[in-house]
PDB file of C-alpha atoms and ligand atoms in Angstrom:
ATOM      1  CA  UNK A   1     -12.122  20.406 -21.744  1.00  0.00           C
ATOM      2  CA  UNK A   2     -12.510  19.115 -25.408  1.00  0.00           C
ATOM      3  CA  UNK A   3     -14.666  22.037 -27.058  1.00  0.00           C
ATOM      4  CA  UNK A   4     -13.355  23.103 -30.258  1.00  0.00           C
ATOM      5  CA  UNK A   5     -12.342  27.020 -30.945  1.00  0.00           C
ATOM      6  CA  UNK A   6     -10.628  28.685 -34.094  1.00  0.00           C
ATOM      7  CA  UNK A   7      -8.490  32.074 -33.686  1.00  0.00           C
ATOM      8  CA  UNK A   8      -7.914  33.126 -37.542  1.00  0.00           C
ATOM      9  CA  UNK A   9      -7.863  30.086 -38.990  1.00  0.00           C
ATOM     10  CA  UNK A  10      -6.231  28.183 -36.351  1.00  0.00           C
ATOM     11  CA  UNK A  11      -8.280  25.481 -35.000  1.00  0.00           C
ATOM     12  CA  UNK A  12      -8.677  22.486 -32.484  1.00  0.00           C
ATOM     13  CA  UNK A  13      -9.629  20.819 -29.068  1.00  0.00           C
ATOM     14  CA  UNK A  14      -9.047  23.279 -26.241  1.00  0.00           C
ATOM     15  CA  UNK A  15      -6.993  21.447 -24.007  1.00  0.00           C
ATOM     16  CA  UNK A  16      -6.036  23.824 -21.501  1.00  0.00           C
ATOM     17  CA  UNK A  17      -6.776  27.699 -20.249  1.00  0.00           C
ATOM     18  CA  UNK A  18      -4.430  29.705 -18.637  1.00  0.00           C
ATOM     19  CA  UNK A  19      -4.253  33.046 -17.938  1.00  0.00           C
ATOM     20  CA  UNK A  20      -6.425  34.408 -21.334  1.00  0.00           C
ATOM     21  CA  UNK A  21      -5.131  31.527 -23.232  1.00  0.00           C
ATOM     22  CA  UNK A  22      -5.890  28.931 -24.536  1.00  0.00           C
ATOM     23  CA  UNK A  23      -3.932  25.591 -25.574  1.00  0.00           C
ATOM     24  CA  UNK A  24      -5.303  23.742 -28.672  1.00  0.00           C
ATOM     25  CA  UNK A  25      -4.555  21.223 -30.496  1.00  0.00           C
ATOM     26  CA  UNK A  26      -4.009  22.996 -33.889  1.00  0.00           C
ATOM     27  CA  UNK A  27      -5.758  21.084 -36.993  1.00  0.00           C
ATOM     28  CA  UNK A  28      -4.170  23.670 -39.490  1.00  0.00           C
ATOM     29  CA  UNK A  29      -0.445  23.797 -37.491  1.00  0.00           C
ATOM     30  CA  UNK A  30      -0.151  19.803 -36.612  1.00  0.00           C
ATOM     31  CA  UNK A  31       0.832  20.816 -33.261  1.00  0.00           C
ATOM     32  CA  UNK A  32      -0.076  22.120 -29.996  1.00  0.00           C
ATOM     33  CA  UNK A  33      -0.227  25.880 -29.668  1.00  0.00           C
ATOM     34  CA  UNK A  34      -1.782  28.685 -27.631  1.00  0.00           C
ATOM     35  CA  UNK A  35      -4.137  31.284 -28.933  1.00  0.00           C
ATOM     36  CA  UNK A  36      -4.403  33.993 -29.293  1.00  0.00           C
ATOM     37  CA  UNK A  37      -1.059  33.819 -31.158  1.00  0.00           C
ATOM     38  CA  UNK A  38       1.470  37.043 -29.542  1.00  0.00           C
ATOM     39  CA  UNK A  39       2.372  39.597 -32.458  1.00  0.00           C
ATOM     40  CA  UNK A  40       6.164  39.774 -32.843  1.00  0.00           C
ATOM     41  CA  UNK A  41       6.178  43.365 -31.695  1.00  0.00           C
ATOM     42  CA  UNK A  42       4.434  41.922 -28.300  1.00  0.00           C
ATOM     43  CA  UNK A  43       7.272  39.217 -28.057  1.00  0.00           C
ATOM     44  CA  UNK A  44      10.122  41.589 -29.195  1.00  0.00           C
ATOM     45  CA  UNK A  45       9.370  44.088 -25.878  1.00  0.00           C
ATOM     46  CA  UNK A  46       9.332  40.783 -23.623  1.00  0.00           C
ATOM     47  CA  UNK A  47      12.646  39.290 -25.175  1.00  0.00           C
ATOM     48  CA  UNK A  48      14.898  41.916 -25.341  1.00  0.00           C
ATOM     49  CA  UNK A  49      14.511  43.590 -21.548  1.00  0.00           C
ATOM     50  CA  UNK A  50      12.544  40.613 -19.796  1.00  0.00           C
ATOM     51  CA  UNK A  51      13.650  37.149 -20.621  1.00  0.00           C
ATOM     52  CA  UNK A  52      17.192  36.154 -19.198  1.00  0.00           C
ATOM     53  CA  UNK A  53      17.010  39.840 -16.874  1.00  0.00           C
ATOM     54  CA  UNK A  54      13.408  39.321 -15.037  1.00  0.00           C
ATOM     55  CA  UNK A  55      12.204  35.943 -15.500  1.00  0.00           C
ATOM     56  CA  UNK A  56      15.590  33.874 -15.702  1.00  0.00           C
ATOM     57  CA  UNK A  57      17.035  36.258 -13.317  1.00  0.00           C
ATOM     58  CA  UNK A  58      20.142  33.614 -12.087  1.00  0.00           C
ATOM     59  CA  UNK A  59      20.213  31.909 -15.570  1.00  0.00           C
ATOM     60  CA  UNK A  60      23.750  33.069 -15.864  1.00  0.00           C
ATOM     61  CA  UNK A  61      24.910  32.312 -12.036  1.00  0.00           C
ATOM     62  CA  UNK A  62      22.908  28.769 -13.025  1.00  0.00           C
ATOM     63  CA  UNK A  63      24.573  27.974 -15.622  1.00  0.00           C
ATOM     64  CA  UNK A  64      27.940  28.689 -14.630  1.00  0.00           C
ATOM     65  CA  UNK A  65      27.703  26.837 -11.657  1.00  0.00           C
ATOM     66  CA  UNK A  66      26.265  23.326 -13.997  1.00  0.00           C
ATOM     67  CA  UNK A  67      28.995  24.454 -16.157  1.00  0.00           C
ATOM     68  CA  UNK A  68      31.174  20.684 -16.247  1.00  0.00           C
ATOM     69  CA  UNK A  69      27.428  19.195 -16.933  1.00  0.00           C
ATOM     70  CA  UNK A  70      26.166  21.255 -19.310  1.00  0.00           C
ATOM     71  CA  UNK A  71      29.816  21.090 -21.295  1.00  0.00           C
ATOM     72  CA  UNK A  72      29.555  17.373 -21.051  1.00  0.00           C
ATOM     73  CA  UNK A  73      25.647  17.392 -23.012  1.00  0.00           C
ATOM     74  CA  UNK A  74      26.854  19.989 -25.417  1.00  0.00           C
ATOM     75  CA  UNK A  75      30.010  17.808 -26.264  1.00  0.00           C
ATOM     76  CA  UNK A  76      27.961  14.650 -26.449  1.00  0.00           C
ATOM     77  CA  UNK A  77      25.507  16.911 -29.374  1.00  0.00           C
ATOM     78  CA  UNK A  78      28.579  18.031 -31.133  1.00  0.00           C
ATOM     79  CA  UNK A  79      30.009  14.408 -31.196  1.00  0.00           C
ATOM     80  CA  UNK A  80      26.140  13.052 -32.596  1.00  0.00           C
ATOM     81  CA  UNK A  81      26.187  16.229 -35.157  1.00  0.00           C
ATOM     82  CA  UNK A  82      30.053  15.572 -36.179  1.00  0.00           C
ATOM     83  CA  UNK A  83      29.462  11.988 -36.996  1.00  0.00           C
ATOM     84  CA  UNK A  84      26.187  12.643 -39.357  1.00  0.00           C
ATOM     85  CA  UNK A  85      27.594  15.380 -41.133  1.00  0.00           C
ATOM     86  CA  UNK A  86      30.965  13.806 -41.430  1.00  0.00           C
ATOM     87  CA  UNK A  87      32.997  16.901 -39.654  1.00  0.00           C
ATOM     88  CA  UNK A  88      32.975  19.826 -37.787  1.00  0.00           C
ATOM     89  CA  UNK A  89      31.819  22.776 -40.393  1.00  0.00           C
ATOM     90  CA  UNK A  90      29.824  25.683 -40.223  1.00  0.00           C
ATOM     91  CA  UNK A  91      27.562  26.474 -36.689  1.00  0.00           C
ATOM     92  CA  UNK A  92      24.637  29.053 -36.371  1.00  0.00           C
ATOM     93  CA  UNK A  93      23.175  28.974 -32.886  1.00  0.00           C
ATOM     94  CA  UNK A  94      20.163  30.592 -33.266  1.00  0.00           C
ATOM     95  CA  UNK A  95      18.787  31.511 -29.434  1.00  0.00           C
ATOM     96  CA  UNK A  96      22.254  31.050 -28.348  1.00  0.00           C
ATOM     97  CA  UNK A  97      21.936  32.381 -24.985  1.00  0.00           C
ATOM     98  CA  UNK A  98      25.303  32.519 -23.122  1.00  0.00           C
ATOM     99  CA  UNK A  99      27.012  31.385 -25.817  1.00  0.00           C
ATOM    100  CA  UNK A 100      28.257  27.883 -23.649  1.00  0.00           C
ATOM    101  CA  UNK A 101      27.337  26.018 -26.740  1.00  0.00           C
ATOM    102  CA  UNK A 102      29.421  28.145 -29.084  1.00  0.00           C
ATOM    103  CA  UNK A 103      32.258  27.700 -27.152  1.00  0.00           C
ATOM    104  CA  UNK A 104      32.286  23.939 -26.855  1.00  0.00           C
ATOM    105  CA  UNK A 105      31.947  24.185 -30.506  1.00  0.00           C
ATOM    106  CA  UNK A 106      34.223  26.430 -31.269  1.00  0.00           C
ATOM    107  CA  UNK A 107      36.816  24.038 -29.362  1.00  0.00           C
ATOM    108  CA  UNK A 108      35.768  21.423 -31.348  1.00  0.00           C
ATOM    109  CA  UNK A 109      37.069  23.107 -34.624  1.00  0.00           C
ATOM    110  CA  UNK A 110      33.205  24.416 -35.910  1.00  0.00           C
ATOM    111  CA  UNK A 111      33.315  27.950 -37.389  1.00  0.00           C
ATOM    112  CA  UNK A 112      30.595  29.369 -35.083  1.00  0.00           C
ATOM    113  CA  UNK A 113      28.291  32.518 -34.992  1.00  0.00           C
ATOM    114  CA  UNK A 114      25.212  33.160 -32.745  1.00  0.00           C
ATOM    115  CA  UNK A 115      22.172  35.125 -32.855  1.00  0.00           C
ATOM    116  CA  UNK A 116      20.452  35.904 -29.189  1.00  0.00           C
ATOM    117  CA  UNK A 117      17.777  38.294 -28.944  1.00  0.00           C
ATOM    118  CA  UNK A 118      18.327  39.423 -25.160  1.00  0.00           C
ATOM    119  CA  UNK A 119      21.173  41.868 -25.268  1.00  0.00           C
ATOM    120  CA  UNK A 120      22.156  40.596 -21.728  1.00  0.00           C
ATOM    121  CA  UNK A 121      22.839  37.381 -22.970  1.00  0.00           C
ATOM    122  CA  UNK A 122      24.699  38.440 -26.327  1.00  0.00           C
ATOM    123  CA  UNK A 123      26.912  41.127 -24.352  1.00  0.00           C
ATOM    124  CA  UNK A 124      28.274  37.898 -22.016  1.00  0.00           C
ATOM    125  CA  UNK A 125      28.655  36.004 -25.157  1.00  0.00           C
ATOM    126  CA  UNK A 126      30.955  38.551 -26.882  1.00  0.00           C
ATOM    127  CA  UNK A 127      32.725  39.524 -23.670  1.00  0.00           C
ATOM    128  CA  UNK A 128      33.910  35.464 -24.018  1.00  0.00           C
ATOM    129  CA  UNK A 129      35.245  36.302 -27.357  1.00  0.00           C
ATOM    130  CA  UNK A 130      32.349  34.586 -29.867  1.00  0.00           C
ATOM    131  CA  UNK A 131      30.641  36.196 -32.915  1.00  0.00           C
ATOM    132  CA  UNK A 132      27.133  36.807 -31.494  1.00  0.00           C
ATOM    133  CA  UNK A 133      24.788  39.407 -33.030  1.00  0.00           C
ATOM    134  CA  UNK A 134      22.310  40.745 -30.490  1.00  0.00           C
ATOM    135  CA  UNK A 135      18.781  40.504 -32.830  1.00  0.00           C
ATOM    136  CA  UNK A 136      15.610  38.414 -33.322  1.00  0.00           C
ATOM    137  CA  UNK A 137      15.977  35.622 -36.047  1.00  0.00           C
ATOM    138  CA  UNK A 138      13.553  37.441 -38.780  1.00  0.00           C
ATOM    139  CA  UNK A 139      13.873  37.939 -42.816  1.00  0.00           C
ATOM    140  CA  UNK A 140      16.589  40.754 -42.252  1.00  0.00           C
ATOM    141  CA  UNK A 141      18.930  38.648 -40.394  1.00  0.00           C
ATOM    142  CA  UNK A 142      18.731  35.529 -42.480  1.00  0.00           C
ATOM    143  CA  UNK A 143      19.241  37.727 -45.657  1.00  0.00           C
ATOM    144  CA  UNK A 144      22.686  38.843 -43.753  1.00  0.00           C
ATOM    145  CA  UNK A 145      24.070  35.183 -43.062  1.00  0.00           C
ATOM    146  CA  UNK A 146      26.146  33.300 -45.310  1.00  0.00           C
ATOM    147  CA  UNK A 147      25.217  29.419 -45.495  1.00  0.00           C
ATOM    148  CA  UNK A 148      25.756  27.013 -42.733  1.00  0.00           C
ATOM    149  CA  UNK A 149      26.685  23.139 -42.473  1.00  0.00           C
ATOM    150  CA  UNK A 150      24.588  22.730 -39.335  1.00  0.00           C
ATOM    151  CA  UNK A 151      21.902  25.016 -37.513  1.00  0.00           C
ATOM    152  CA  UNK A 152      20.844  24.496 -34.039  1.00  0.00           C
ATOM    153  CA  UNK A 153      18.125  25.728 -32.227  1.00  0.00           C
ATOM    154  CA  UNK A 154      17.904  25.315 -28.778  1.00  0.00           C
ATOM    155  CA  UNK A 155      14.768  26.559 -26.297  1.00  0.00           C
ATOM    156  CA  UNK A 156      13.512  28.281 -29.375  1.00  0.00           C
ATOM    157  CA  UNK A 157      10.822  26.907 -31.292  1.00  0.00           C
ATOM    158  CA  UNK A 158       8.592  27.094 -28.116  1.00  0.00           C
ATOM    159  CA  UNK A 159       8.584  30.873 -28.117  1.00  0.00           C
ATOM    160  CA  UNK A 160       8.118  31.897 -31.640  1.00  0.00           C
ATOM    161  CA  UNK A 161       4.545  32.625 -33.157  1.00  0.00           C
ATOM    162  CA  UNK A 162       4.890  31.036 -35.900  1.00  0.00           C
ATOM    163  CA  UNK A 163       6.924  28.186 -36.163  1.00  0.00           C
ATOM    164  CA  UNK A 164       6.905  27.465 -39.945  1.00  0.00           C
ATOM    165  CA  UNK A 165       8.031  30.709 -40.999  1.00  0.00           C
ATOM    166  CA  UNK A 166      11.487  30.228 -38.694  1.00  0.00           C
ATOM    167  CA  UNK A 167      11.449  27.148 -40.405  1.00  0.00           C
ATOM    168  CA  UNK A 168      11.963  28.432 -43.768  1.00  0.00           C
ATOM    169  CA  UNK A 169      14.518  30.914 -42.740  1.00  0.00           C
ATOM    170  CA  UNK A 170      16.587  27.853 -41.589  1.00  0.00           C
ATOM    171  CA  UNK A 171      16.172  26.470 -45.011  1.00  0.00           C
ATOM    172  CA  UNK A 172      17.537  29.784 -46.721  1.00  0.00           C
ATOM    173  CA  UNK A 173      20.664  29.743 -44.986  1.00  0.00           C
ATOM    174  CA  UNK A 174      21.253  26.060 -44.804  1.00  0.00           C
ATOM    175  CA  UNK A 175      24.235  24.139 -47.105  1.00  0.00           C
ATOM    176  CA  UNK A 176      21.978  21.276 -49.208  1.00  0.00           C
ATOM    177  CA  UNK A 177      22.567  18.448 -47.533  1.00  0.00           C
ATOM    178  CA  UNK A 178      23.376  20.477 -43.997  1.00  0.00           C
ATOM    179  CA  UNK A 179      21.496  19.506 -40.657  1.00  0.00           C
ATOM    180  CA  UNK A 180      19.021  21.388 -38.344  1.00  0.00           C
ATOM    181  CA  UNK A 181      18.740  20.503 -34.543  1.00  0.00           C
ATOM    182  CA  UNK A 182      16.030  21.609 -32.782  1.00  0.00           C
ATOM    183  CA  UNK A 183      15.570  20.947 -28.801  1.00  0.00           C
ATOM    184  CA  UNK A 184      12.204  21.776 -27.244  1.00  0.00           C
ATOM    185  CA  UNK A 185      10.468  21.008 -23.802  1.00  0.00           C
ATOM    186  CA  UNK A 186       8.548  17.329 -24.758  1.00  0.00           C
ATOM    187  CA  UNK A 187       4.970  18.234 -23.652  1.00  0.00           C
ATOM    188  CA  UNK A 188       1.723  16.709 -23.172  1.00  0.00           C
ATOM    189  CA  UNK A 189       3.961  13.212 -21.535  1.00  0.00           C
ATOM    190  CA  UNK A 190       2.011  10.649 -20.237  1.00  0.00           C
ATOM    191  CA  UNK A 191       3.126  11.270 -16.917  1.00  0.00           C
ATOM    192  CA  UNK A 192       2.496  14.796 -17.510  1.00  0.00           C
ATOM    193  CA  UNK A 193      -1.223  13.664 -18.184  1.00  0.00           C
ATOM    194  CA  UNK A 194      -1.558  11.219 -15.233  1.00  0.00           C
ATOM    195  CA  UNK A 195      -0.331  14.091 -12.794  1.00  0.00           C
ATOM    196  CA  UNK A 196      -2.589  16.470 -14.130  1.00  0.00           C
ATOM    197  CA  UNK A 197      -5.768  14.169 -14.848  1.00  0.00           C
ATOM    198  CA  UNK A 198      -5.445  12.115 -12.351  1.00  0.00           C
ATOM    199  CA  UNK A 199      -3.412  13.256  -9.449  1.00  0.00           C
ATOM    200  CA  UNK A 200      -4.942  17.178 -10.042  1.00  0.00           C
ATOM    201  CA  UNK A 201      -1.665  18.607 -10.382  1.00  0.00           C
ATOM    202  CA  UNK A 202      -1.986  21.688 -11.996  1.00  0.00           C
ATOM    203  CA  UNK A 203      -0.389  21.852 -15.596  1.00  0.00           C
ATOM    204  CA  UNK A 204       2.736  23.765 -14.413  1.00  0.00           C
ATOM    205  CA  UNK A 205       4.570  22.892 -17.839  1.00  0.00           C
ATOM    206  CA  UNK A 206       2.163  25.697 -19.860  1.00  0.00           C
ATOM    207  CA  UNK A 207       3.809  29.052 -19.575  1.00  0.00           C
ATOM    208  CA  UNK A 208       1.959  31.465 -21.984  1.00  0.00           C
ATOM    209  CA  UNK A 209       3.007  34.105 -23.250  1.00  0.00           C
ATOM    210  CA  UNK A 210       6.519  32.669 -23.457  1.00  0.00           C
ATOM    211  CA  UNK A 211       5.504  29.342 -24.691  1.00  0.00           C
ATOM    212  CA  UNK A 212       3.678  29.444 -27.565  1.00  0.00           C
ATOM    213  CA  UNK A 213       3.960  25.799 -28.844  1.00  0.00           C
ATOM    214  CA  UNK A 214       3.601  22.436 -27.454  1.00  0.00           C
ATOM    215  CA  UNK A 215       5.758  19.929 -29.488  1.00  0.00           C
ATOM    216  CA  UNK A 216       6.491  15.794 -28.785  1.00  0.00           C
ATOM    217  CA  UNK A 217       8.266  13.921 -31.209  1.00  0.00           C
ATOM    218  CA  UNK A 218       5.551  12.709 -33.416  1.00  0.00           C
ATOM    219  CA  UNK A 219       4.526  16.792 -33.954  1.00  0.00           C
ATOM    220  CA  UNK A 220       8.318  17.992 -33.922  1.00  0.00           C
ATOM    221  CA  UNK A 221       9.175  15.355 -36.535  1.00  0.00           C
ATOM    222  CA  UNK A 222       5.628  16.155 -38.548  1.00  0.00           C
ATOM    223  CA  UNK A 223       6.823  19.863 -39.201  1.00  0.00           C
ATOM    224  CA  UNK A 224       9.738  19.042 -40.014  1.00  0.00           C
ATOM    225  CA  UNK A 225       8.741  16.736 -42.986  1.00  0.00           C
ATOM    226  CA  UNK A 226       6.630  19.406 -44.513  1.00  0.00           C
ATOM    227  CA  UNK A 227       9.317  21.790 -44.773  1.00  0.00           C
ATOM    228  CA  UNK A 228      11.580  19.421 -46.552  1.00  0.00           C
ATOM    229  CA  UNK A 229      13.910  18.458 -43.705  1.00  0.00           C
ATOM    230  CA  UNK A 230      14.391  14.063 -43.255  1.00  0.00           C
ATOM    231  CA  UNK A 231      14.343  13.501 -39.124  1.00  0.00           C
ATOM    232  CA  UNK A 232      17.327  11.380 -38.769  1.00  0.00           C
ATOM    233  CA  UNK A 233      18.267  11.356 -35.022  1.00  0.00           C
ATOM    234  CA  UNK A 234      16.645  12.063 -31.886  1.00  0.00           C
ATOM    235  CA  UNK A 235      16.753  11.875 -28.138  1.00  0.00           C
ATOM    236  CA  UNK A 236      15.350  12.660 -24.751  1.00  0.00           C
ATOM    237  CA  UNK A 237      16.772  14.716 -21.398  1.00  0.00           C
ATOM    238  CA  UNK A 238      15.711  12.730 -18.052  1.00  0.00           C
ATOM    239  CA  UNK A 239      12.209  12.933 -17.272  1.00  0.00           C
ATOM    240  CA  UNK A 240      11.775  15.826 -14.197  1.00  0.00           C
ATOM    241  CA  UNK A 241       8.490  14.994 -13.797  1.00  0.00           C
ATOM    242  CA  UNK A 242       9.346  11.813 -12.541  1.00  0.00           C
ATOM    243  CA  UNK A 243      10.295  13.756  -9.602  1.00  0.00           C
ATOM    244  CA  UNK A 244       6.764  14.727  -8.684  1.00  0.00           C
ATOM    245  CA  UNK A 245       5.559  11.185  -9.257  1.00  0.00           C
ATOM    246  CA  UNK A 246       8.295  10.299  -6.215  1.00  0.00           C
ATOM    247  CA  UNK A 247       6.413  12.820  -4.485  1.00  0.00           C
ATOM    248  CA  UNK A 248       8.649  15.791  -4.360  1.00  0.00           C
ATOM    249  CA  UNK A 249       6.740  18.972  -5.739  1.00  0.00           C
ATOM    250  CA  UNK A 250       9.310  21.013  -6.666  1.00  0.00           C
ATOM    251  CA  UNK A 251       6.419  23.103  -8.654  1.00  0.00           C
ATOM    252  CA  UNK A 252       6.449  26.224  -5.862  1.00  0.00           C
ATOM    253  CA  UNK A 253       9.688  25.357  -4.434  1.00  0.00           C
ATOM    254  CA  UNK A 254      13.018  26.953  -6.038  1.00  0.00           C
ATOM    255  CA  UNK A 255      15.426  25.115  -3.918  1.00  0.00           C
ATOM    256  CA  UNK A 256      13.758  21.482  -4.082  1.00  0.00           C
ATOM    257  CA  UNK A 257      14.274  22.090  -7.922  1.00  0.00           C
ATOM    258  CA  UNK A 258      17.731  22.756  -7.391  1.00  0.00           C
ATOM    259  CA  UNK A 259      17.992  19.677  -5.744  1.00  0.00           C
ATOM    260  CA  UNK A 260      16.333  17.841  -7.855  1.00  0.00           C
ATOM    261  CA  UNK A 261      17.986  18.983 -10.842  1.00  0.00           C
ATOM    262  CA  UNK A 262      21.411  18.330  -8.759  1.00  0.00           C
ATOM    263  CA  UNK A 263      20.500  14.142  -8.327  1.00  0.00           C
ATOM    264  CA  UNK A 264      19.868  14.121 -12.558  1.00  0.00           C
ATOM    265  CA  UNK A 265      22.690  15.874 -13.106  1.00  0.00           C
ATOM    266  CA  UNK A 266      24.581  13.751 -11.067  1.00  0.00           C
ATOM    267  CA  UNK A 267      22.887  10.491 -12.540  1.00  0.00           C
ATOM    268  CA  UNK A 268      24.286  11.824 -16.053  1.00  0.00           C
ATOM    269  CA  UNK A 269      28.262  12.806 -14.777  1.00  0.00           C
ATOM    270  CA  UNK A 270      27.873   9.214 -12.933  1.00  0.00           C
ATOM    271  CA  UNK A 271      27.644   7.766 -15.974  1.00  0.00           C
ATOM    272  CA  UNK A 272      29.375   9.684 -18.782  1.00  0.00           C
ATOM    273  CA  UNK A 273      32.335  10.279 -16.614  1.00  0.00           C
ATOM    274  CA  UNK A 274      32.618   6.377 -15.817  1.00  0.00           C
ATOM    275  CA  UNK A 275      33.149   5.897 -18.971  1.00  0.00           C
ATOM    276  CA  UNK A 276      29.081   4.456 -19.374  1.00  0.00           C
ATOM    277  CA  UNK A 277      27.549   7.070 -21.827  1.00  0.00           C
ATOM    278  CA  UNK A 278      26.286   4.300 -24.226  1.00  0.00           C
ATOM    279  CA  UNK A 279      24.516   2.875 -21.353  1.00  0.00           C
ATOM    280  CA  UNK A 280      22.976   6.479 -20.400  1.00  0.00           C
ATOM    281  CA  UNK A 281      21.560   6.737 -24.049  1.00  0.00           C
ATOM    282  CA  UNK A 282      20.309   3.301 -23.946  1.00  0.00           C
ATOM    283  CA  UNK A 283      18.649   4.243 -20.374  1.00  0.00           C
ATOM    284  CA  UNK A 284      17.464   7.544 -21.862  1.00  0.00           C
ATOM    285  CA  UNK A 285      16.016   5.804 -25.346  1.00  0.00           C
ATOM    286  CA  UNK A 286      13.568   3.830 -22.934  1.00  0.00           C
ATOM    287  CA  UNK A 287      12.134   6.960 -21.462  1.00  0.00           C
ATOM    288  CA  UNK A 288      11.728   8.219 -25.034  1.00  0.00           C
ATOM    289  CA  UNK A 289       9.820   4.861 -25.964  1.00  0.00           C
ATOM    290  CA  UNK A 290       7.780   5.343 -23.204  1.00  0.00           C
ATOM    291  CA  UNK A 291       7.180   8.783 -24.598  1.00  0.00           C
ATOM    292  CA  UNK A 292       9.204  10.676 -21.628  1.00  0.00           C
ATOM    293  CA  UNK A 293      11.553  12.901 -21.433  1.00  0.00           C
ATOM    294  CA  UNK A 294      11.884  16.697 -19.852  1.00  0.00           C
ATOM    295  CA  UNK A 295      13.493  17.744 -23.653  1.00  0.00           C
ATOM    296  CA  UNK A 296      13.450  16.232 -26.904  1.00  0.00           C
ATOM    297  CA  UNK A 297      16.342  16.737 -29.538  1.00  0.00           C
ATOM    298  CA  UNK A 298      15.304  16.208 -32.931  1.00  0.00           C
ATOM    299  CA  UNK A 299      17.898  16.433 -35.895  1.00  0.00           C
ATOM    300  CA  UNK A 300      16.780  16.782 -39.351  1.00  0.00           C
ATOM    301  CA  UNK A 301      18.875  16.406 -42.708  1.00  0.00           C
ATOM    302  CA  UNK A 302      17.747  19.158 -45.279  1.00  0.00           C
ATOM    303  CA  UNK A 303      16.920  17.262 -48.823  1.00  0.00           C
TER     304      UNK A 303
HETATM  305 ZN1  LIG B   1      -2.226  26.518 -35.596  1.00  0.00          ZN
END
């Protein structure tokens, strides 16, 4: 598919159709999105009863169980964010989810506060004893916040409509000077394109109407230089797809996943808990080169 379409202004190359949507390659946005675009009141009824309850049903029971891994990646971002800004300040975790990333902070010395739109997710995080208020990210929440040394975004910008807008509410309540962080799923890989193209393996990583946008590092990094913000770090998560390369199509099956997920996670507490996490970035920093990796982590310096 390469026609062209435009939804209110929004043009580009169709490259994908799923379910009533359509992926393009937005002329107007500089990066991939779906259209049509989902109005916020859509997205607010799926977020607050349906994200981490129906969809991510074992999320929590997940995440507890890759607790020692997942600690281990959120110290290693604290450490990277700690030696740009100099110290551990301010934290807003916007999207914060269970809160796992507060709490690592928090340890760390960072004065943290969350915002997590499923209420599931924000009752945990206050039942562990953080400052999380249960509400979307919009104009009324940013005019509540003071200003913050560092704001991280995690799993976010995928899901909002309009990416730009969230990006100037990060600039109103971020210090001068203070850094954003943004992780996303790294989409359109080349190994995502050879399975698809070439192997006709269908393209499992498009999720409408949950994910909206469709960054890689070039796009990620764009955006962020037209809202004022200098990339000045960024990194890659182990390419999963590689999996289905090695011939183990986890697509349909939960518990293949599992186990695949298990042998990466195991790859990185090999490494970090030998005592080898420079080598693990210098592994991972091919993969990026390549244009690979599962997630990308892009942090930006605001001018
Ligand atoms: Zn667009």
């Amino acid at each position: 598919m390469s026609d062209k379409k435009d939804w209110n202004g929004h043009e580009g190359s169709v490259l994908h159709s799923v379910n009533d949507f359509d992926v393009i390659d937005c002329e107007l946005c500089g990066f991939k999105h779906i259209i049509p675009i989902p109005s916020e009141d859509e997205l607010r009824e799926i977020y607050k009863h349906d994200y981490h309850v129906k969809e991510k049903s074992f999320m929590l029971e997940h995440q507890l169980e890759d607790r020692e891994w997942l600690d281990s990646i959120n110290d290693a971002r604290l450490e990277t964010l700690e030696n740009i800004l100099g110290k551990a300040g301010s934290f807003l975790d916007i999207g914060s989810g269970n809160g796992f990333l507060l709490s690592q902070a928090k340890k760390r010395g960072w004065t943290v506060k969350g915002i997590e739109p499923s209420d599931k997710a924000a009752e945990y995080s206050i039942s562990q004893g953080l400052d999380v208020e249960c509400c979307v990210f919009d104009q009324d929440c940013a005019n509540r916040l003071n200003k913050f040394d560092v704001i991280h975004l995690g799993d976010v910008m995928e899901h909002v409509p309009f990416p730009s807008a969230t990006l100037s509410l990060c600039n109103q309540v971020l210090r001068p000077g203070g850094l954003i962080a943004i992780g996303v799923p790294n989409e359109y890989t080349p190994v995502q394109k050879i399975l698809n193209k070439d192997m006709d393996v269908r393209p499992w990583w498009i999720a409408p109407p949950h994910h909206i946008n469709y960054f890689d590092k070039e796009s990620l990094e764009g955006l962020l230089s037209r809202h004022d913000f200098t990339p000045c770090h960024s990194e890659v998560s182990f390419p999963m797809e590689l999996f289905l390369l090695m011939g183990k199509n986890h697509l349909d099956d939960p518990k293949l996943g599992r186990d695949c997920h298990a042998m990466r996670k195991q790859l990185e507490l090999n490494l970090t808990k030998s005592g080898n996490r420079a080598f693990l970035n210098k592994l991972y920093g091919c993969f990026a080169e390549a244009g690979m990796g599962r997630t990308l982590l892009v942090i930006a310096q605001k001018k």
